Coordinates of C-alpha atoms in Angstrom, one line a residue:
Chain A
X1 CA -28.4 40.3 13.0
X2 CA -25.5 38.6 11.3
X3 CA -25.3 34.8 11.7
X4 CA -21.6 34.7 12.7
X5 CA -22.3 37.2 15.5
X6 CA -25.3 35.1 16.6
X7 CA -23.1 32.0 16.7
X8 CA -20.5 33.9 18.7
X9 CA -23.0 35.0 21.3
X10 CA -24.5 31.5 21.5
X11 CA -21.1 29.8 22.0
X12 CA -19.9 32.5 24.5
X13 CA -23.1 32.3 26.5
X14 CA -23.2 28.5 26.7
X15 CA -19.4 28.3 27.5
X16 CA -19.6 30.8 30.3
X17 CA -22.7 29.1 31.7
X18 CA -20.9 25.8 31.7
X19 CA -17.8 27.4 33.3
X20 CA -20.0 28.8 36.1
X21 CA -21.8 25.5 36.6
X22 CA -18.3 23.8 37.0
X23 CA -17.8 25.9 40.1
X24 CA -21.3 25.6 41.7
X25 CA -21.9 21.9 41.1
X26 CA -21.7 19.9 44.3
X27 CA -21.0 16.7 42.5
X28 CA -17.5 16.5 40.8
X29 CA -19.0 14.3 38.0
X30 CA -21.4 17.1 37.1
X31 CA -18.5 19.5 37.2
X32 CA -16.6 17.4 34.6
X33 CA -19.6 17.2 32.4
X34 CA -20.2 20.9 32.5
X35 CA -16.5 21.4 31.7
X36 CA -17.1 19.2 28.6
X37 CA -19.9 21.6 27.6
X38 CA -17.6 24.6 28.0
X39 CA -14.7 23.0 26.0
X40 CA -17.1 22.0 23.1
X41 CA -18.3 25.5 22.9
X42 CA -14.8 26.9 22.9
X43 CA -14.1 24.5 20.0
X44 CA -17.0 26.1 18.2
X45 CA -15.5 29.5 18.9
X46 CA -12.2 28.3 17.3
X47 CA -14.1 27.4 14.2
X48 CA -15.5 30.9 14.0
X49 CA -11.9 32.1 14.2
X50 CA -10.9 30.0 11.1
X51 CA -8.7 27.8 13.3
X52 CA -10.1 24.4 12.2
X53 CA -7.1 22.4 13.4
X54 CA -7.2 23.9 16.9
X55 CA -10.9 23.2 17.1
X56 CA -10.3 19.5 16.2
X57 CA -7.5 19.3 18.7
X58 CA -9.6 20.9 21.3
X59 CA -12.3 18.3 20.9
X60 CA -9.9 15.4 20.6
X61 CA -7.3 16.2 23.3
X62 CA -9.3 18.3 25.8
X63 CA -12.8 16.9 25.6
X64 CA -11.7 13.4 24.5
X65 CA -8.6 12.7 26.5
X66 CA -8.1 15.1 29.4
X67 CA -11.7 15.1 30.5
X68 CA -11.9 11.3 30.4
X69 CA -8.8 11.3 32.6
X70 CA -10.6 13.6 35.0
X71 CA -13.7 11.4 35.0
X72 CA -11.5 8.4 35.9
X73 CA -9.8 10.2 38.7
X74 CA -13.2 11.4 40.1
X75 CA -14.3 7.7 40.0
X76 CA -11.2 6.6 41.8
X77 CA -11.3 9.3 44.4
X78 CA -15.0 8.7 45.3
X79 CA -14.5 5.0 46.2
X80 CA -15.3 4.3 49.8
X81 CA -17.7 7.0 51.0
X82 CA -15.1 9.7 51.5
X83 CA -17.0 12.9 52.5
X84 CA -16.9 15.8 50.0
X85 CA -15.3 18.9 51.4
X86 CA -17.4 21.9 52.3
X87 CA -18.1 23.9 49.1
X88 CA -16.3 26.9 50.5
X89 CA -15.3 28.6 53.7
X90 CA -17.3 31.6 55.1
X91 CA -15.0 34.4 54.2
X92 CA -13.6 32.7 51.1
X93 CA -16.4 33.3 48.6
X94 CA -16.9 37.1 49.0
X95 CA -13.2 37.7 48.8
X96 CA -12.8 35.5 45.7
X97 CA -15.8 37.2 44.0
X98 CA -14.4 40.6 44.8
X99 CA -11.0 39.7 43.4
X100 CA -12.7 38.2 40.3
X101 CA -14.8 41.3 39.6
X102 CA -11.7 43.5 40.1
X103 CA -9.7 41.4 37.6
X104 CA -12.6 41.3 35.1
X105 CA -13.1 45.1 35.2
X106 CA -9.4 45.7 34.8
X107 CA -9.2 43.4 31.8
X108 CA -12.3 44.9 30.2
X109 CA -11.0 48.4 30.8
X110 CA -7.7 47.5 29.1
X111 CA -9.4 45.8 26.1
X112 CA -12.0 48.6 25.6
X113 CA -9.8 51.7 26.1
X114 CA -6.4 50.7 24.6
X115 CA -5.6 50.1 21.0
X116 CA -5.5 46.3 21.3
X117 CA -5.9 45.7 17.5
X118 CA -2.9 47.7 16.6
X119 CA 0.3 46.0 15.5
X120 CA 2.1 44.9 12.4
X121 CA 0.2 42.5 10.2
X122 CA 1.7 39.1 9.4
X123 CA 1.9 37.3 6.1
X124 CA -0.7 34.7 6.8
X125 CA -3.7 36.4 5.3
X126 CA -6.8 34.3 4.5
X127 CA -5.7 34.3 0.9
X128 CA -2.2 33.0 1.7
X129 CA -3.7 30.3 3.9
X130 CA -6.1 29.3 1.1
X131 CA -3.1 29.2 -1.4
X132 CA -1.2 26.9 1.0
X133 CA -4.1 24.5 0.9
X134 CA -6.0 25.3 4.0
X135 CA -5.5 26.0 7.7
X136 CA -4.1 22.5 8.5
X137 CA -1.5 22.6 5.7
X138 CA -0.4 26.1 6.5
X139 CA -0.1 25.3 10.3
X140 CA 1.7 22.1 9.7
X141 CA 4.3 23.5 7.4
X142 CA 5.1 26.3 9.9
X143 CA 5.1 23.8 12.8
X144 CA 7.7 21.6 11.0
X145 CA 9.9 24.5 9.8
X146 CA 9.8 27.6 12.0
X147 CA 8.8 25.8 15.2
X148 CA 10.6 22.5 14.7
X149 CA 12.8 22.8 17.9
X150 CA 9.9 23.7 20.3
X151 CA 7.9 20.8 18.6
X152 CA 10.7 18.3 19.4
X153 CA 11.0 19.6 23.0
X154 CA 7.3 19.3 23.4
X155 CA 7.5 15.6 22.4
X156 CA 10.2 15.0 24.9
X157 CA 8.1 16.8 27.5
X158 CA 5.2 14.4 26.8
X159 CA 7.5 11.4 27.2
X160 CA 8.8 12.7 30.5
X161 CA 5.2 13.4 31.7
X162 CA 4.2 9.8 30.7
X163 CA 7.1 8.3 32.6
X164 CA 6.3 10.6 35.6
X165 CA 2.7 9.7 35.6
X166 CA 3.5 6.0 35.6
X167 CA 5.9 6.4 38.4
X168 CA 3.3 8.4 40.5
X169 CA 0.7 5.7 39.9
X170 CA 2.8 3.1 41.6
X171 CA 1.2 1.9 44.9
X172 CA 4.2 2.2 47.3
X173 CA 5.1 5.9 46.9
Chain B
X1 CA -18.7 40.1 8.8
X2 CA -17.4 38.5 12.0
X3 CA -17.4 39.6 15.6
X4 CA -14.7 42.1 16.4
X5 CA -11.5 41.2 18.3
X6 CA -12.7 43.0 21.4
X7 CA -15.6 40.6 21.8
X8 CA -13.3 37.6 21.8
X9 CA -11.0 39.2 24.3
X10 CA -13.9 40.1 26.7
X11 CA -15.1 36.5 26.4
X12 CA -11.6 35.3 27.1
X13 CA -11.3 37.6 30.1
X14 CA -14.6 36.4 31.5
X15 CA -13.6 32.7 31.2
X16 CA -10.2 33.4 32.8
X17 CA -12.0 35.2 35.7
X18 CA -14.3 32.3 36.3
X19 CA -11.3 30.0 36.4
X20 CA -9.6 32.3 38.9
X21 CA -12.6 32.5 41.1
X22 CA -12.8 28.7 41.0
X23 CA -9.3 28.3 42.2
X24 CA -9.9 30.8 45.0
X25 CA -13.3 29.7 46.1
X26 CA -13.5 25.9 45.9
X27 CA -12.0 23.4 48.4
X28 CA -12.1 20.2 46.2
X29 CA -8.7 19.6 44.8
X30 CA -10.1 18.3 41.4
X31 CA -12.3 21.3 40.9
X32 CA -9.3 23.6 41.5
X33 CA -7.3 21.7 38.9
X34 CA -10.2 21.9 36.4
X35 CA -10.4 25.7 37.0
X36 CA -6.7 25.9 36.0
X37 CA -7.6 24.1 32.8
X38 CA -10.4 26.7 32.2
X39 CA -7.8 29.5 32.6
X40 CA -5.5 27.8 30.0
X41 CA -8.5 27.5 27.6
X42 CA -9.3 31.2 28.0
X43 CA -5.7 32.1 27.1
X44 CA -6.0 29.9 24.0
X45 CA -9.0 31.8 22.8
X46 CA -7.2 35.1 23.2
X47 CA -4.1 33.7 21.3
X48 CA -6.2 32.5 18.4
X49 CA -8.2 35.7 18.3
X50 CA -5.1 37.9 18.2
X51 CA -3.5 35.6 15.6
X52 CA -6.6 35.9 13.3
X53 CA -6.8 39.6 13.8
X54 CA -3.1 40.2 13.0
X55 CA -3.0 37.7 10.0
X56 CA -0.5 35.4 11.6
X57 CA -0.5 31.7 12.4
X58 CA 2.0 32.1 15.3
X59 CA -1.0 32.3 17.8
X60 CA -2.3 29.0 16.6
X61 CA 1.2 27.4 16.8
X62 CA 1.4 28.6 20.3
X63 CA -1.9 27.1 21.2
X64 CA -0.7 23.7 19.9
X65 CA 2.2 23.9 22.5
X66 CA -0.2 25.2 25.2
X67 CA -2.4 22.1 24.7
X68 CA 0.6 19.8 24.7
X69 CA 1.7 21.2 28.1
X70 CA -1.8 21.1 29.4
X71 CA -2.0 17.4 28.5
X72 CA 1.3 16.7 30.2
X73 CA 0.3 18.8 33.2
X74 CA -3.1 16.9 33.5
X75 CA -1.3 13.5 33.4
X76 CA 1.2 14.4 36.1
X77 CA -1.1 16.5 38.2
X78 CA -3.8 13.9 38.3
X79 CA -1.2 11.3 39.3
X80 CA -0.1 13.5 42.2
X81 CA -3.7 14.2 43.3
X82 CA -4.5 10.5 43.2
X83 CA -1.5 9.5 45.4
X84 CA -2.0 12.4 47.7
X85 CA -5.7 11.6 48.2
X86 CA -4.8 8.0 49.0
X87 CA -2.0 9.1 51.3
X88 CA -4.1 11.7 53.3
X89 CA -7.5 10.1 52.6
X90 CA -9.1 13.5 51.8
X91 CA -9.8 15.7 48.7
X92 CA -10.0 18.9 50.8
X93 CA -7.0 21.2 49.9
X94 CA -7.3 22.7 53.5
X95 CA -6.1 19.3 54.9
X96 CA -3.3 18.8 52.4
X97 CA -0.6 20.4 54.5
X98 CA 2.2 17.8 54.5
X99 CA 4.8 20.5 53.6
X100 CA 3.8 22.6 56.6
X101 CA 4.4 19.8 59.1

């Protein structure tokens, strides 16, 4: 068995296990921690795909920042013994699982029967990325040339989101 | 030799499906929000896998923007959830029906 394939199977199995445990955990804190497990394993999968920068951002932004935010909100919501809602409603679970299985089988059918890998190859072969100095250098030079306008819009979006979050956090709203 | 593209896409589809089932099945507003984040992550895996397979960095550039939007969405969404939970004193989405009244 090839080691990379083994690593892929390990990351995929643990990530899917964590994702399922997010849903079945009764305690929201446990859900957030299982989510951390899933995100860390998805970061490992990005490493297998030679996307080192995305893997680092996944760990820093998702696992580091967003999940800590979730943990804080869980802490704030659980103050004063507010009862947890019922896990699910009687008819809700079977319908949801049926819809999920239908979607999964559709997606698997599309992936396995159609020619998903076909398409024109780009210029960023592993050799070209190595010549640019690595994944981060190649990604950065594209981000600041080809994708400069979306990049600036994204920074304005973050500013708007920060102002909006501060406004929402005010007491008298 | 690395795993083929199809394996990554199947994994991505499975993760997306788990997120979808989570949105449909759970009643806790935070778990529903976390399931949305799971679905975003599944899409990121598919984007990076396609980008690697097709020898282009466009997929990874796209993921950078997806993560930016996810961070903004988490900040604003959690603010809304927090003030809604304080306003209605519940975390059950079935009882958050202000717009219906």
